[in-house]
Amino acid sequence: MNHSSRSRAARGWVQQVEGESTRRVRDVLTVEEPMEIRLVFHQMAEPVPISVTMRTPGNDFDLAAGFLVTEGILDSKDSIQSITYCRDPETDGAQRYNIVNVKLRPGVSVELERLRRNFYTSSSCGVCGKASLEAIEVRGVKPVRGDFTLPASLIPRLGEALRREQEIFEKTGGLHAAGWFDTAGNLIALREDVGRHNAVDKLIGHLFLNDGLPLTEGILMVSGRTSFEIMQKAAVAGIPVVTAVSAPSSLACEVARKFGITLIGFARGERFNIYAGGKRVRTGE
């Protein structure tokens, strides 16, 4: 059970100000809680903590799988024997749903020392852009292979479909979304989270657990801006086209060019900008 039914929205009181008048009203807030990801090895007695992320509850197993894939820890869904919440009776009942154990099959191993180095020197710790790009290459990530093309007229439909399906965002205004579309523009899957990178991990994790990687035949759309982290995850997953409602960062554009990803930003209404990989977009049709 992925426990997707856990509440992702909560009610609270706010003071609403309009002009010189104020009133106290009930509001809907996005839920944010920590989630710890642990790896469970057959040859080790205790689970190994890997990461703690602040996330919106729901699709937690997808999030754990997606994180492990996009961080280069796992590359095959066959490495995973099971994904469960913590079953330790000493753990408080409510907190069990904030700890996810990923049990690996016998014989599967990961380089734990490299893992520790990775998480102490994350991309947000001030390393330069060139080093960040080289770190992706060192992990063996190759340019994406998706060679399909899409008409420019398809892009506005993606944003419309994403917004229609953002159930919790409509209530709270506080969630990011990531959607996976097929090459005809049909929405295949959508995930939401308070963190834009978590939304992408949830989506990639879902697709990884069901279909495996790479994801060369489809389009990723995100509801906010496109950061280096999102493009890194797209490159690892082999995603050929990334579209966003807002602007990309300079380093996101560099990742797109380096790994052959079509990057589209400011996709609002009928207008959008192509920052890299324009050969996949057919204009004038």
Coordinates of C-alpha atoms in Angstrom, one line a residue:
M1 CA 0.0 0.0 0.0
N2 CA 1.4 3.4 -1.0
H3 CA -0.9 5.1 1.5
S4 CA -1.9 7.7 -1.1
S5 CA -5.1 8.3 0.9
R6 CA -3.3 10.2 3.6
S7 CA -4.5 13.8 3.8
R8 CA -2.4 16.2 1.8
A9 CA -4.4 19.3 2.8
A10 CA -5.2 20.6 6.3
R11 CA -7.6 23.3 7.5
G12 CA -6.5 26.3 9.6
W13 CA -7.5 29.8 10.5
V14 CA -6.1 32.9 8.8
Q15 CA -6.6 36.6 9.2
Q16 CA -7.7 37.9 5.8
V17 CA -7.0 41.5 5.1
E18 CA -8.6 43.6 2.3
G19 CA -8.1 47.3 2.3
E20 CA -8.7 48.5 5.9
S21 CA -10.9 45.6 6.9
T22 CA -9.9 42.2 8.3
R23 CA -11.7 39.0 9.1
R24 CA -10.9 35.6 10.4
V25 CA -11.6 32.8 8.0
R26 CA -10.9 29.1 7.6
D27 CA -8.3 28.2 5.0
V28 CA -6.9 25.1 3.4
L29 CA -3.2 24.5 3.9
T30 CA -0.8 22.1 2.2
V31 CA 0.5 19.4 4.6
E32 CA 4.3 19.2 4.9
E33 CA 6.0 16.5 6.9
P34 CA 9.5 14.9 6.9
M35 CA 10.1 11.5 5.3
E36 CA 13.1 9.4 5.9
I37 CA 14.3 7.0 3.2
R38 CA 16.1 3.9 4.4
L39 CA 17.8 1.0 2.5
V40 CA 17.4 -2.5 3.8
F41 CA 20.2 -5.0 2.9
H42 CA 19.9 -8.7 3.4
Q43 CA 23.4 -8.9 4.8
M44 CA 22.9 -6.0 7.3
A45 CA 20.9 -6.2 10.5
E46 CA 19.8 -2.6 10.6
P47 CA 18.4 -0.4 7.8
V48 CA 20.7 2.3 6.5
P49 CA 19.3 5.9 6.5
I50 CA 19.8 7.5 3.1
S51 CA 18.0 10.9 3.2
V52 CA 15.3 12.9 4.9
T53 CA 13.2 15.1 2.7
M54 CA 10.3 17.5 3.5
R55 CA 7.4 16.4 1.5
T56 CA 3.6 16.3 1.1
P57 CA 2.3 12.9 2.2
G58 CA 1.0 10.7 -0.5
N59 CA 2.8 8.5 -3.2
D60 CA 5.6 8.0 -0.7
F61 CA 6.8 4.8 -2.2
D62 CA 7.0 6.5 -5.6
L63 CA 9.0 9.3 -4.0
A64 CA 11.5 6.9 -2.4
A65 CA 12.0 4.9 -5.6
G66 CA 12.3 8.1 -7.7
F67 CA 14.9 9.6 -5.3
L68 CA 17.0 6.5 -5.3
V69 CA 16.9 6.4 -9.1
T70 CA 17.6 10.0 -9.9
E71 CA 20.4 10.2 -7.3
G72 CA 22.1 7.3 -9.1
I73 CA 21.7 4.8 -6.3
L74 CA 19.6 2.3 -8.2
D75 CA 19.2 1.8 -11.9
S76 CA 16.8 -1.2 -12.1
K77 CA 13.4 -1.8 -10.6
D78 CA 14.5 -5.5 -10.3
S79 CA 16.9 -4.4 -7.5
I80 CA 14.0 -3.7 -5.3
Q81 CA 12.3 -6.6 -3.3
S82 CA 9.8 -4.4 -1.5
I83 CA 9.0 -0.9 -0.3
T84 CA 7.2 -0.6 3.0
Y85 CA 6.6 1.9 5.8
C86 CA 8.5 1.4 9.0
R87 CA 7.2 -1.6 11.0
D88 CA 9.4 -1.1 14.1
P89 CA 7.0 -1.5 17.0
E90 CA 9.1 1.0 19.0
T91 CA 8.3 3.8 16.5
D92 CA 5.3 6.0 17.2
G93 CA 2.3 4.9 15.1
A94 CA 1.9 8.2 13.2
Q95 CA 5.7 8.5 12.5
R96 CA 5.8 5.0 10.9
Y97 CA 4.2 6.7 7.8
N98 CA 7.1 9.1 7.7
I99 CA 9.8 6.4 7.4
V100 CA 10.0 4.3 4.1
N101 CA 12.1 1.2 4.0
V102 CA 13.3 0.1 0.5
K103 CA 14.4 -3.6 0.8
L104 CA 16.9 -4.7 -1.8
R105 CA 17.0 -8.2 -3.3
P106 CA 19.8 -10.6 -2.2
G107 CA 23.0 -9.8 -3.9
V108 CA 22.2 -6.2 -4.7
S109 CA 24.7 -3.8 -3.2
V110 CA 25.4 0.0 -3.4
E111 CA 28.5 1.9 -2.6
L112 CA 27.6 3.4 0.8
E113 CA 30.7 5.6 1.1
R114 CA 29.9 7.2 -2.2
L115 CA 26.4 7.7 -1.0
R116 CA 27.6 9.6 2.1
R117 CA 29.9 11.8 -0.1
N118 CA 27.0 12.6 -2.5
F119 CA 24.7 13.8 0.2
Y120 CA 27.3 15.9 2.0
T121 CA 28.2 17.7 -1.2
S122 CA 24.8 18.2 -2.8
S123 CA 24.2 20.6 -5.7
S124 CA 22.9 23.3 -3.3
C125 CA 26.2 23.5 -1.4
G126 CA 27.9 26.0 -3.6
V127 CA 29.9 23.8 -6.0
C128 CA 30.3 25.5 -9.4
G129 CA 28.2 24.7 -12.5
K130 CA 31.0 23.0 -14.4
A131 CA 31.6 20.6 -11.5
S132 CA 27.8 19.9 -11.2
L133 CA 27.7 19.0 -14.9
E134 CA 30.8 16.8 -14.6
A135 CA 29.3 15.0 -11.6
I136 CA 26.3 13.9 -13.8
E137 CA 28.7 12.6 -16.5
V138 CA 30.9 10.8 -14.0
R139 CA 27.8 8.8 -13.0
G140 CA 27.6 7.5 -16.5
V141 CA 24.5 9.5 -17.6
K142 CA 24.4 9.7 -21.4
P143 CA 22.6 12.1 -23.8
V144 CA 18.9 11.2 -24.1
R145 CA 17.8 9.1 -27.1
G146 CA 14.2 10.3 -27.6
D147 CA 14.1 11.4 -31.2
F148 CA 10.4 12.1 -31.8
T149 CA 9.2 15.5 -32.7
L150 CA 6.0 17.4 -31.6
P151 CA 4.0 20.2 -33.1
A152 CA 4.3 23.6 -31.3
S153 CA 0.5 23.5 -31.0
L154 CA 0.7 20.6 -28.6
I155 CA 2.5 22.6 -25.9
P156 CA -0.5 24.8 -24.7
R157 CA -2.6 21.6 -24.2
L158 CA 0.0 20.2 -21.7
G159 CA -0.4 23.1 -19.3
E160 CA -4.2 23.1 -19.6
A161 CA -4.3 19.3 -18.8
L162 CA -1.8 19.7 -15.9
R163 CA -3.9 22.5 -14.2
R164 CA -7.2 20.6 -14.6
E165 CA -5.7 17.6 -12.7
Q166 CA -4.1 19.6 -9.9
E167 CA -6.7 18.7 -7.3
I168 CA -4.9 19.8 -4.2
F169 CA -3.4 22.9 -5.8
E170 CA -6.9 24.2 -6.5
K171 CA -7.7 24.0 -2.8
T172 CA -4.4 25.3 -1.4
G173 CA -2.4 27.1 -4.1
G174 CA 0.6 25.6 -2.4
L175 CA 1.7 22.5 -4.4
H176 CA 4.0 21.9 -7.3
A177 CA 2.9 19.4 -10.0
A178 CA 4.8 17.2 -12.4
G179 CA 3.0 15.5 -15.3
W180 CA 4.0 12.8 -17.8
F181 CA 2.5 13.1 -21.2
D182 CA 2.8 10.7 -24.2
T183 CA 4.0 12.0 -27.5
A184 CA 0.4 12.7 -28.5
G185 CA -0.1 15.0 -25.5
N186 CA -2.2 12.7 -23.4
L187 CA -1.6 12.9 -19.6
I188 CA -0.4 9.5 -18.4
A189 CA 0.4 10.3 -14.8
L190 CA 0.6 13.3 -12.4
R191 CA 2.2 13.8 -9.0
E192 CA 2.0 16.8 -6.6
D193 CA 4.2 17.9 -3.7
V194 CA 5.2 20.9 -1.7
G195 CA 8.7 20.5 -3.3
R196 CA 9.0 20.7 -7.0
H197 CA 11.9 18.2 -7.0
N198 CA 9.8 15.8 -4.9
A199 CA 6.9 16.0 -7.4
V200 CA 9.4 15.0 -10.2
D201 CA 10.8 12.2 -8.0
K202 CA 7.3 10.9 -7.3
L203 CA 6.5 10.9 -11.0
I204 CA 9.7 9.3 -12.1
G205 CA 9.5 6.8 -9.3
H206 CA 6.0 5.8 -10.4
L207 CA 7.1 5.4 -14.0
F208 CA 10.3 3.5 -13.0
L209 CA 8.4 1.0 -10.8
N210 CA 5.9 0.3 -13.6
D211 CA 7.8 0.6 -16.8
G212 CA 11.5 1.0 -15.9
L213 CA 13.9 3.4 -17.5
P214 CA 14.8 5.2 -19.7
L215 CA 11.7 7.3 -20.4
T216 CA 12.5 8.2 -24.0
E217 CA 9.0 8.5 -25.4
G218 CA 7.2 11.3 -23.6
I219 CA 7.2 14.8 -22.2
L220 CA 7.7 16.0 -18.6
M221 CA 5.8 19.1 -17.6
V222 CA 6.4 20.9 -14.3
S223 CA 4.2 23.6 -12.8
G224 CA 6.9 26.0 -11.6
R225 CA 10.4 26.9 -12.8
T226 CA 13.0 24.5 -14.0
S227 CA 16.1 24.1 -11.8
F228 CA 19.4 22.2 -12.2
E229 CA 18.0 19.5 -9.9
I230 CA 15.0 18.9 -12.1
M231 CA 17.0 18.7 -15.3
Q232 CA 19.5 16.4 -13.6
K233 CA 16.7 14.1 -12.8
A234 CA 15.3 14.3 -16.3
A235 CA 18.7 13.4 -17.7
V236 CA 19.1 10.4 -15.5
A237 CA 15.6 9.2 -16.5
G238 CA 16.4 9.7 -20.2
I239 CA 13.5 12.2 -20.6
P240 CA 13.8 14.0 -24.0
V241 CA 11.4 17.0 -23.5
V242 CA 10.9 19.1 -20.4
T243 CA 8.3 21.9 -20.4
A244 CA 7.6 24.4 -17.6
V245 CA 5.2 27.1 -16.7
S246 CA 8.0 29.4 -15.5
A247 CA 11.6 30.1 -16.5
P248 CA 14.6 27.8 -16.3
S249 CA 17.8 28.7 -14.5
S250 CA 21.1 29.2 -16.5
L251 CA 22.4 25.9 -15.2
A252 CA 19.2 24.1 -16.2
C253 CA 19.8 25.3 -19.8
E254 CA 23.3 24.0 -19.7
V255 CA 22.2 20.6 -18.6
A256 CA 19.6 20.6 -21.4
R257 CA 22.2 21.4 -24.0
K258 CA 24.8 19.0 -22.6
F259 CA 22.4 16.0 -22.5
G260 CA 20.3 16.7 -25.6
I261 CA 17.1 17.6 -23.8
T262 CA 14.5 19.9 -25.3
L263 CA 13.8 22.6 -22.7
I264 CA 10.7 24.8 -22.9
G265 CA 9.8 27.5 -20.5
F266 CA 7.1 30.1 -19.9
A267 CA 4.5 27.8 -21.4
R268 CA 1.5 29.9 -20.7
G269 CA -1.4 30.1 -23.1
E270 CA -0.3 30.0 -26.7
R271 CA 3.2 31.4 -26.1
F272 CA 6.4 29.6 -24.9
N273 CA 10.2 29.9 -25.1
I274 CA 12.5 27.1 -26.4
Y275 CA 15.8 27.3 -24.5
A276 CA 17.4 24.2 -25.9
G277 CA 16.7 21.3 -28.4
G278 CA 14.4 23.2 -30.7
K279 CA 14.8 20.6 -33.4
R280 CA 12.2 18.5 -31.6
V281 CA 9.5 21.2 -31.9
R282 CA 7.8 21.6 -35.3
T283 CA 6.7 25.2 -35.7
G284 CA 4.5 26.8 -38.4
E285 CA 2.0 23.8 -38.5

